Structure formats: structure tokens, C-alpha cells
Tab-separated table of C-alpha atoms and ligand atoms in Angstrom:
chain	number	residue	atom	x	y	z
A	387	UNK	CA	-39.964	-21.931	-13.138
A	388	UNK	CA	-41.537	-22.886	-9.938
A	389	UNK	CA	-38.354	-25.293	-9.214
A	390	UNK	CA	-36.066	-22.645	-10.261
A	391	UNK	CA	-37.355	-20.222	-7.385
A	392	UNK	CA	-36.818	-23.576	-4.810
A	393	UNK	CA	-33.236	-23.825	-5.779
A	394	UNK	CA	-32.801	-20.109	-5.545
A	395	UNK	CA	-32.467	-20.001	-1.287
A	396	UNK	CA	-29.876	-23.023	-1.955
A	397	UNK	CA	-27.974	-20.851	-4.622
A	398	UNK	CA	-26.908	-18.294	-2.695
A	399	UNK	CA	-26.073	-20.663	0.333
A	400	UNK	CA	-23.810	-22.026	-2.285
A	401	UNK	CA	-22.772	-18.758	-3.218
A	402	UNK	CA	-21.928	-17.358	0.656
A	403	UNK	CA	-20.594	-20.332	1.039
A	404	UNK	CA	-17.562	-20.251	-2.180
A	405	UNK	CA	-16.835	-16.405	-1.091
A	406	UNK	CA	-16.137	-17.749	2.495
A	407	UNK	CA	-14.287	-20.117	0.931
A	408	UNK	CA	-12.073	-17.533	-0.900
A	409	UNK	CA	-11.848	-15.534	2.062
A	410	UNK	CA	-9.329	-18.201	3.504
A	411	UNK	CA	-7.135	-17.416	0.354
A	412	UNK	CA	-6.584	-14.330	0.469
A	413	UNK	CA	-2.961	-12.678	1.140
A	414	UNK	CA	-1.085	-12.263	4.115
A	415	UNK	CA	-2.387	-9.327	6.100
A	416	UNK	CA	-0.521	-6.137	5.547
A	417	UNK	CA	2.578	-5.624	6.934
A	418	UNK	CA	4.192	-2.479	8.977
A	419	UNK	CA	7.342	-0.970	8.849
A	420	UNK	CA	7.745	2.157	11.205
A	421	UNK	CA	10.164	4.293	9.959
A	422	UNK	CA	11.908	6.471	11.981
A	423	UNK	CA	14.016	8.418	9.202
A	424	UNK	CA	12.824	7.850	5.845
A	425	UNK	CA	15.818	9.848	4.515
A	426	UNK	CA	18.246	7.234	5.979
A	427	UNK	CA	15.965	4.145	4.691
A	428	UNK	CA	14.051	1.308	7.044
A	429	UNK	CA	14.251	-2.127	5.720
A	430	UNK	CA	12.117	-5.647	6.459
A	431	UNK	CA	11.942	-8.996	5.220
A	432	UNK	CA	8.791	-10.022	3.711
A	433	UNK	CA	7.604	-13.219	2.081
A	434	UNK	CA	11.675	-13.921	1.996
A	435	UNK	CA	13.083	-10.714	0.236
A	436	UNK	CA	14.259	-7.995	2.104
A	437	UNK	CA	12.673	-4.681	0.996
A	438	UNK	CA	14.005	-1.614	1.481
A	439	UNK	CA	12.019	1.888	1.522
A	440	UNK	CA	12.970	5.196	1.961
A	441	UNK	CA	13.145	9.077	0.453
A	442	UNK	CA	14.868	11.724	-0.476
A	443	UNK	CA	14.653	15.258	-0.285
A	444	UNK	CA	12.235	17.289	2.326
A	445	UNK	CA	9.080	15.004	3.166
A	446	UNK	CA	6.247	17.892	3.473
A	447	UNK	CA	2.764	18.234	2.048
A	448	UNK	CA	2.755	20.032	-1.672
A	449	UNK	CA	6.926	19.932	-2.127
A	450	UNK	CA	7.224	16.935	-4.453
A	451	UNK	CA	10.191	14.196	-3.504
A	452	UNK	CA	11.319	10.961	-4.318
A	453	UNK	CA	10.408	7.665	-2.900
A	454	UNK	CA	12.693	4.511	-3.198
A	455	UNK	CA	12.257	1.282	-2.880
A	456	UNK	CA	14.348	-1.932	-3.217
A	457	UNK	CA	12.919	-5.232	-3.240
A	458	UNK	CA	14.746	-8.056	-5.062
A	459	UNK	CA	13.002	-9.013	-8.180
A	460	UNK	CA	9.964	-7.010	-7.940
A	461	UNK	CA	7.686	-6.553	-11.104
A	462	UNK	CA	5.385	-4.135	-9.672
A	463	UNK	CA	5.592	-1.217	-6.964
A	464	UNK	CA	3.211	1.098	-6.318
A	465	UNK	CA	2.871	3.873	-3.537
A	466	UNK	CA	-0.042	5.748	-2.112
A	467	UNK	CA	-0.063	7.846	1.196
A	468	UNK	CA	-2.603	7.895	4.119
A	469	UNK	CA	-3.712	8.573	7.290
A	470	UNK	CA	-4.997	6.918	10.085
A	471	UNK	CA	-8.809	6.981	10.266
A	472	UNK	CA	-8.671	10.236	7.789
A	473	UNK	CA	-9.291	10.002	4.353
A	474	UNK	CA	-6.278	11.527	2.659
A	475	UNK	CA	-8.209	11.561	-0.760
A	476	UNK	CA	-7.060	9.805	-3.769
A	477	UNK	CA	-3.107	9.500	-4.775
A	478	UNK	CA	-1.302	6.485	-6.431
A	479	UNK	CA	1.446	6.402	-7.510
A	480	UNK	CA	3.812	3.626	-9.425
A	481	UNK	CA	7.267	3.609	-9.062
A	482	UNK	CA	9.571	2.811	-12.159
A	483	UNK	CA	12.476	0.193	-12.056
A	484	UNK	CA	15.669	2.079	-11.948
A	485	UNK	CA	17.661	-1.188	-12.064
A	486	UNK	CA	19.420	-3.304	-9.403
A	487	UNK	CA	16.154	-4.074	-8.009
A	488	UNK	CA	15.349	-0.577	-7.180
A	489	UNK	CA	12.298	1.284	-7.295
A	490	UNK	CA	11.965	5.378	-7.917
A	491	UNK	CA	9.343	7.500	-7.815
A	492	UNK	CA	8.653	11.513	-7.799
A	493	UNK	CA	5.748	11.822	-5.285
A	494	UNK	CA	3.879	14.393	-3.846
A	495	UNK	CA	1.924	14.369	-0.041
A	496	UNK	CA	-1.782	15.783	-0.135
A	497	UNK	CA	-2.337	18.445	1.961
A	498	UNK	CA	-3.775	17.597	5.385
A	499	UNK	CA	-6.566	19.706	6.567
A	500	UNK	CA	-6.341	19.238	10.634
A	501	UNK	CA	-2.364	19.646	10.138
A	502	UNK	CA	-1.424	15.970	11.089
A	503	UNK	CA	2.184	14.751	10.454
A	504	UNK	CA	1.643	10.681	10.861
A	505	UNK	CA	1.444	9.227	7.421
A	506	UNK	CA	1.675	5.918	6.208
A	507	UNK	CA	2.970	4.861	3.073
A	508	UNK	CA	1.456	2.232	1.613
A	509	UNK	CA	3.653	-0.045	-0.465
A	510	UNK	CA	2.060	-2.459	-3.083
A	511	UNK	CA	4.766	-4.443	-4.087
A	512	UNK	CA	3.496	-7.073	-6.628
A	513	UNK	CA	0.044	-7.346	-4.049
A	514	UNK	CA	2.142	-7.774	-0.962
A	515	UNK	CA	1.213	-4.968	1.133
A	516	UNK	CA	3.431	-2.882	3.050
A	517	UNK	CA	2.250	-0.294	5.226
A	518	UNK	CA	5.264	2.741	6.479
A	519	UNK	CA	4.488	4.784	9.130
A	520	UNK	CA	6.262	8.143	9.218
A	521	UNK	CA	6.040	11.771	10.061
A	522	UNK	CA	6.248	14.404	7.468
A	523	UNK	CA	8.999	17.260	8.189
A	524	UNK	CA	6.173	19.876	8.085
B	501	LIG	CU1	-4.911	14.113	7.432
């Protein structure tokens, strides 16, 4: 017992030290794509593929619309919307494969309580994150 509680200090040094470790692994750090005009589409390259985002439909708090997304073989996209340093509450949302690569999804913005128009969208597209500044139309 007694040794057990030596080795202890050295077990989480050893601990610290894999997590550090991991830390080095992890992804690429987000990327942005401003968007002037979501209803004409923004495109970027990322990790090789281009990706291409955009909406249509009015883009206002409350009025559901439809977010797009092409990114050449993508599994997995999903879409959540938030603010700078405000927390927009909870809202995910995954987008199903329409085919040729695209993405669709019916989504709807929270409400924002101080009347702010700068969004982002965050794209998750199979982990890669993509982060899509706009402004709402209302
Ligand atoms: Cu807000």
C-alpha cells in the first residue's frame, strides 16, 4: 500500500504528461470563411477539397431556411450557429446527403436577445471545423 501511495505523485506526472502528448495531435485549428452573401454561396479549400456553403431563402431568427453545403466526399456534416462571446444556446443540426456531394439542411436561427446580426456558422464536416461568419437579414 505504502509503495502504491509513492508511485501515485509519479502517476499523474505520467498522466499530464500522455494528455500533453495528445494535445500535439489534435486537428487543425478551425478554419474561417467570411461570407459576404450566403444566398450566392462562399467557397474554401480545406484539407484539399473545396467546400462550398451557403443558403437559401431569408436568413432571420425564428423563419426556418435551408443550409447547403458541398464538400467532395463528405460522410458527415453538421451545422450549429453562434455568436461571438454570446452564448446562442444549444442548436445542432445535421445535414443529409442530397447527392453529388451536397449537403441540405432545414435550419432555424435562435433568437438573439441584444438584437445582434453577426453569426457564425459552424460547419463540422467529418471533424474538420469550419467556422462562417455572416449577418442575418433581420
Ligand atoms: Cu446573440
Amino acid at each position: 500500500m505504502k509503495t502504491l501511495w509513492a508511485l501515485l505523485p509519479l502517476l499523474i506526472i505520467a498522466l499530464a504528461a500522455t494528455q500533453l502528448w495528445k494535445g500535439g495531435d489534435t486537428p487543425p485549428a478551425a478554419l474561417t470563411l467570411p461570407c459576404a452573401d450566403l444566398a450566392q454561396g462562399c467557397a474554401i479549400r480545406m484539407q484539399g477539397r473545396l467546400v462550398s456553403v451557403g443558403t437559401s431563402g431569408p436568413v432571420k431568427p425564428l423563419a426556418p431556411f435551408q443550409v447547403w453545403v458541398k464538400a467532395v466526399n463528405a460522410r458527415k456534416i453538421q451545422a450549429s450557429f453562434t455568436m461571438q462571446g454570446m452564448d446562442m444556446g444549444f442548436n445542432l443540426y445535421t445535414l443529409s446527403a442530397a447527392g453529388g456531394d451536397v449537403f441540405r439542411g432545414r435550419v432555424t436561427l435562435p433568437v438573439c436577445v441584444s438584437g445582434r446580426r453577426d453569426w457564425v456558422m459552424a460547419l463540422d464536416i467529418d471533424g474538420a471545423v469550419l467556422n462562417v461568419p455572416f449577418r442575418s437579414d433581420f
